């Protein structure tokens, strides 16, 4: 793919969602007239992010087994879903579309997928190992989409993505509110319970989607090594949780930090018209985690407090680099040559 410095990236999307056309037609479009034209689309984006955060925070703070908390989270996540689809439609309707709006929308979605992952594990009553897996899979899927976009210039979403996933999650929370999270162990489909199904299905579909990300980028003649470093670090984090080398909390915290860094890095590179590369931060993480696993395999282990401190330090480092990438991406949008290219596009 030819990259020209100073040229504004053109947003191209290939969204094959099954429900999105109907959601836009029957929910988004009728509600757009209710939004005053003076409301900036980015305000809707920020509001949706805050609502989604509150939905996840309720579940994390109260850890309900049933009742009203699930109803509240259900309503909040659906309001987020509306906002995440209405902001772009409102921007186009009022001619307020901008590169910064795209960067903000996708940047906050890297956080939103983290919240959705947390809501999923609380709604299903996931085991510690499945908690780590879900927190790797769901936010990681979004990060891989940003990587593919930075390589090919196309933002691709499959048949089952946000609208479908949040419809299922909301349905699960509605059942949780009435019958409790334990009900999923009581419903059986042959040898599998509903609890098994709701964990295995996203694991299989998201893993397949990541393979398709790799395949499409390879077919476009672009290197897949940058993503392999990202996926390799995910695999080592899961291995550390599986072998109890790290706690569930540490594994989830490390995963969130890595996902946010990778997402921010890919978005920043896209707006700077720079090709992705194998990131030294990820390589260091791979080698560090591999050495730690080998050390634990020899019969040694860290004190729990030291493990938490080390994880906290790692998260701070990845967080600082994530903020730097966000800053660089925004700075590139406001650069004079970018703004001039945007006006000419």
XYZ file of C-alpha atoms in Angstrom:
345
model
C 0.000 0.000 0.000
C 1.436 3.372 -1.056
C 1.773 5.809 1.849
C 2.160 9.511 1.211
C 3.240 11.644 4.163
C 0.908 14.532 4.799
C -1.955 12.852 2.973
C -5.120 12.458 5.033
C -6.158 8.794 5.407
C -9.497 8.011 3.771
C -11.953 6.160 5.984
C -13.206 2.991 4.282
C -15.379 0.462 6.082
C -16.576 -3.031 5.201
C -19.246 -3.764 7.814
C -21.190 -6.969 7.133
C -23.161 -6.954 10.394
C -26.422 -8.873 10.118
C -28.424 -6.644 12.461
C -26.797 -3.250 11.924
C -28.870 -2.250 8.839
C -32.101 -2.918 10.764
C -30.762 -1.236 13.908
C -29.901 1.877 11.918
C -33.237 1.878 10.104
C -35.542 1.304 13.067
C -33.555 2.787 15.979
C -30.874 5.239 14.855
C -32.511 7.045 11.948
C -35.849 7.759 13.720
C -33.992 9.166 16.735
C -31.608 11.491 14.878
C -34.205 14.242 14.575
C -34.362 14.352 18.385
C -30.701 15.428 18.595
C -30.302 19.232 18.306
C -27.984 20.224 15.455
C -25.860 22.253 17.882
C -24.865 19.069 19.773
C -21.375 18.098 18.655
C -20.967 14.448 17.571
C -17.972 14.089 19.877
C -20.231 14.930 22.816
C -22.344 11.900 21.931
C -19.191 9.783 21.660
C -18.004 10.863 25.113
C -21.463 10.330 26.615
C -21.648 6.808 25.198
C -18.232 5.971 26.601
C -19.229 7.244 30.052
C -22.478 5.245 30.031
C -20.633 2.085 29.046
C -18.067 2.653 31.792
C -20.839 3.073 34.361
C -22.462 -0.176 33.221
C -19.219 -2.075 33.776
C -18.403 -0.241 37.013
C -21.736 -1.260 38.548
C -21.034 -4.946 37.959
C -17.409 -4.749 39.126
C -18.281 -2.785 42.276
C -21.414 -4.674 43.350
C -20.695 -8.180 41.956
C -24.387 -9.088 41.759
C -25.722 -12.606 41.385
C -29.185 -11.387 40.325
C -31.454 -8.361 40.533
C -31.643 -4.743 39.487
C -27.922 -4.172 38.874
C -28.077 -6.325 35.746
C -31.076 -4.321 34.498
C -29.210 -1.065 35.064
C -26.104 -2.351 33.251
C -28.272 -3.663 30.431
C -29.856 -0.244 29.910
C -26.516 1.550 30.122
C -24.808 -0.715 27.582
C -27.712 -0.293 25.155
C -27.553 3.492 25.539
C -23.853 3.227 24.737
C -24.714 1.104 21.693
C -27.108 3.802 20.511
C -24.555 6.571 21.071
C -21.793 4.663 19.296
C -23.947 4.387 16.188
C -25.679 7.760 16.431
C -22.526 9.892 16.716
C -21.368 9.142 13.178
C -24.861 9.429 11.702
C -25.377 12.770 13.465
C -21.969 13.976 12.238
C -22.855 13.178 8.630
C -26.322 14.706 8.969
C -24.983 17.975 10.368
C -21.795 17.977 8.246
C -19.540 17.787 11.302
C -17.522 14.712 10.312
C -13.818 14.991 11.084
C -10.658 12.927 11.327
C -10.475 13.768 15.025
C -13.992 12.381 15.486
C -12.901 9.096 13.908
C -9.786 8.942 16.070
C -11.796 9.677 19.219
C -14.500 7.149 18.360
C -12.065 4.316 17.673
C -9.748 5.289 20.501
C -12.535 5.196 23.084
C -13.804 1.941 21.601
C -10.558 0.303 22.699
C -11.737 1.138 26.234
C -15.350 0.254 25.471
C -14.432 -3.268 24.397
C -12.623 -3.656 27.723
C -15.801 -2.675 29.582
C -17.848 -5.076 27.465
C -15.401 -7.865 28.285
C -15.799 -7.132 32.011
C -19.598 -7.098 31.738
C -19.470 -10.411 29.906
C -17.484 -12.218 32.605
C -19.736 -10.868 35.374
C -22.922 -11.641 33.445
C -21.805 -15.236 32.857
C -20.148 -15.767 36.222
C -16.944 -16.781 34.418
C -14.255 -18.847 36.077
C -10.848 -17.191 36.686
C -9.273 -18.781 33.599
C -12.229 -17.907 31.377
C -12.095 -14.359 32.748
C -8.544 -14.021 31.436
C -9.524 -15.609 28.114
C -12.512 -13.284 27.592
C -10.449 -10.222 28.475
C -7.872 -11.318 25.893
C -10.400 -12.193 23.193
C -12.959 -9.375 23.155
C -10.711 -6.282 23.427
C -8.036 -8.090 21.400
C -10.472 -8.505 18.506
C -10.910 -4.746 18.300
C -7.159 -4.192 18.450
C -6.623 -6.629 15.582
C -9.219 -4.755 13.532
C -7.263 -1.524 14.021
C -4.076 -3.308 12.956
C -5.717 -4.598 9.772
C -7.039 -1.113 9.026
C -3.584 0.398 9.465
C -2.171 -2.178 7.028
C -4.892 -2.275 4.360
C -6.754 1.021 4.837
C -10.100 -0.751 5.357
C -11.974 -1.075 8.646
C -13.550 -4.537 8.420
C -16.224 -6.011 10.663
C -17.764 -9.455 10.300
C -21.301 -10.795 10.329
C -21.459 -10.876 14.120
C -19.995 -7.821 15.816
C -21.080 -5.028 18.133
C -24.853 -4.868 17.631
C -25.218 -8.655 17.690
C -22.844 -9.104 20.641
C -24.530 -6.456 22.762
C -27.955 -7.889 21.947
C -26.811 -11.283 23.273
C -25.076 -9.723 26.298
C -28.188 -7.697 27.147
C -30.352 -10.817 26.842
C -28.016 -12.687 29.188
C -28.178 -9.860 31.753
C -31.983 -9.786 31.516
C -32.065 -13.492 32.403
C -29.471 -12.910 35.147
C -31.694 -10.246 36.708
C -34.586 -12.701 37.071
C -32.991 -16.113 37.592
C -29.428 -15.318 38.651
C -26.098 -16.122 37.019
C -26.230 -19.741 38.170
C -29.013 -20.514 35.692
C -26.507 -20.938 32.851
C -25.106 -24.066 34.512
C -28.591 -25.591 34.645
C -29.489 -25.218 30.951
C -28.000 -28.013 28.874
C -27.444 -28.622 25.163
C -26.382 -32.256 25.066
C -23.015 -32.539 26.844
C -22.640 -28.736 27.084
C -24.307 -26.323 29.445
C -25.377 -22.847 28.376
C -22.422 -21.591 30.442
C -20.057 -23.685 28.289
C -21.716 -22.503 25.083
C -21.554 -18.790 25.925
C -17.829 -19.124 26.602
C -16.868 -21.426 23.736
C -18.850 -19.577 21.049
C -17.043 -16.206 21.355
C -13.723 -18.008 21.805
C -14.172 -19.844 18.503
C -15.691 -16.990 16.480
C -13.209 -14.361 17.696
C -10.252 -16.685 17.133
C -11.497 -17.333 13.599
C -11.861 -13.583 13.074
C -8.248 -13.009 14.114
C -7.087 -15.652 11.659
C -9.052 -13.834 8.964
C -7.320 -10.563 9.958
C -3.961 -12.260 9.390
C -5.088 -13.831 6.125
C -6.412 -10.616 4.612
C -3.322 -8.633 5.543
C -1.094 -11.361 4.089
C -3.156 -11.378 0.885
C -2.683 -7.606 0.675
C 1.066 -8.181 0.577
C 1.670 -6.735 4.028
C 3.752 -8.378 6.806
C 1.898 -10.140 9.624
C 4.848 -10.202 12.042
C 3.620 -7.109 13.985
C 0.385 -8.899 14.883
C 2.169 -12.163 15.688
C 4.121 -10.379 18.436
C 0.831 -9.058 19.849
C -0.870 -12.462 19.674
C 2.214 -14.176 21.077
C 2.162 -11.968 24.160
C -1.530 -12.765 24.617
C -0.732 -16.489 24.474
C 1.999 -16.149 27.109
C -0.280 -14.148 29.426
C -2.889 -16.894 29.152
C -0.228 -19.546 29.791
C 0.874 -17.660 32.909
C -2.705 -17.598 34.195
C -3.249 -21.263 33.284
C -0.156 -22.370 35.210
C -0.981 -20.023 38.129
C 2.295 -18.178 37.559
C 0.241 -14.976 37.874
C -3.108 -14.248 39.496
C -6.259 -13.577 37.503
C -6.105 -9.901 38.480
C -2.507 -9.532 37.297
C -3.206 -11.355 34.017
C -6.255 -9.187 33.288
C -4.425 -5.963 34.177
C -1.482 -6.874 31.939
C -3.825 -7.845 29.113
C -5.753 -4.561 29.308
C -2.510 -2.547 29.261
C -1.177 -4.436 26.228
C -4.469 -4.116 24.325
C -4.703 -0.376 24.950
C -1.115 0.172 23.850
C -1.521 -1.864 20.646
C -4.814 -0.151 19.755
C -3.410 3.329 20.386
C -0.268 2.504 18.417
C -2.190 1.221 15.386
C -4.547 4.209 15.347
C -1.649 6.630 15.699
C 0.306 5.012 12.861
C -2.740 5.119 10.599
C -3.161 8.878 11.046
C 0.564 9.450 10.657
C 0.579 7.360 7.455
C 3.276 5.107 8.871
C 3.359 1.320 8.381
C 3.083 -0.946 11.443
C 6.209 -2.731 12.611
C 7.130 -5.320 15.196
C 6.875 -3.198 18.328
C 9.843 -3.324 20.737
C 7.386 -2.925 23.629
C 5.656 -6.149 22.633
C 8.921 -7.988 22.007
C 10.119 -7.002 25.466
C 6.827 -8.251 26.894
C 7.155 -11.581 25.071
C 10.710 -12.181 26.259
C 9.953 -10.984 29.769
C 6.905 -13.217 30.125
C 8.700 -16.193 28.555
C 11.625 -15.815 30.976
C 9.235 -15.483 33.903
C 7.373 -18.647 32.885
C 10.680 -20.530 32.562
C 11.709 -19.248 35.994
C 8.408 -20.434 37.504
C 8.777 -23.810 35.772
C 12.026 -24.309 37.697
C 10.035 -24.322 40.926
C 10.459 -20.681 41.930
C 7.787 -18.045 42.399
C 7.331 -14.405 43.320
C 5.699 -13.206 46.490
C 2.096 -12.134 45.683
C 2.802 -8.537 46.673
C 5.886 -8.419 44.444
C 3.908 -9.881 41.548
C 1.233 -7.199 41.914
C 3.891 -4.468 42.146
C 5.626 -5.744 39.016
C 2.319 -5.937 37.145
C 1.453 -2.408 38.263
C 4.798 -1.110 37.015
C 4.308 -2.877 33.677
C 0.823 -1.404 33.315
C 2.109 2.079 34.091
C 4.798 1.755 31.417
C 2.341 0.511 28.791
C -0.118 3.200 29.873
C 2.448 5.954 29.404
C 3.279 4.699 25.926
C -0.448 4.439 25.115
C -0.971 8.085 26.072
C 2.054 9.065 24.008
C 0.620 7.293 20.970
C -2.742 8.995 21.453
C -0.971 12.359 21.726
C 1.050 11.729 18.554
C -2.033 10.604 16.645
C -3.992 13.713 17.638
C -0.996 15.933 16.881
C -0.762 14.475 13.372
C -4.431 15.287 12.782
C -3.904 18.913 13.747
C -0.671 19.274 11.757
C -0.955 21.940 9.010
C -0.128 19.517 6.192
C -2.764 17.054 7.424
C -5.464 19.713 7.640
C -4.577 20.954 4.159
C -4.732 17.414 2.776
C -8.084 16.873 4.502
C -9.535 19.990 2.844
C -8.265 18.808 -0.554
C -9.603 15.244 -0.109
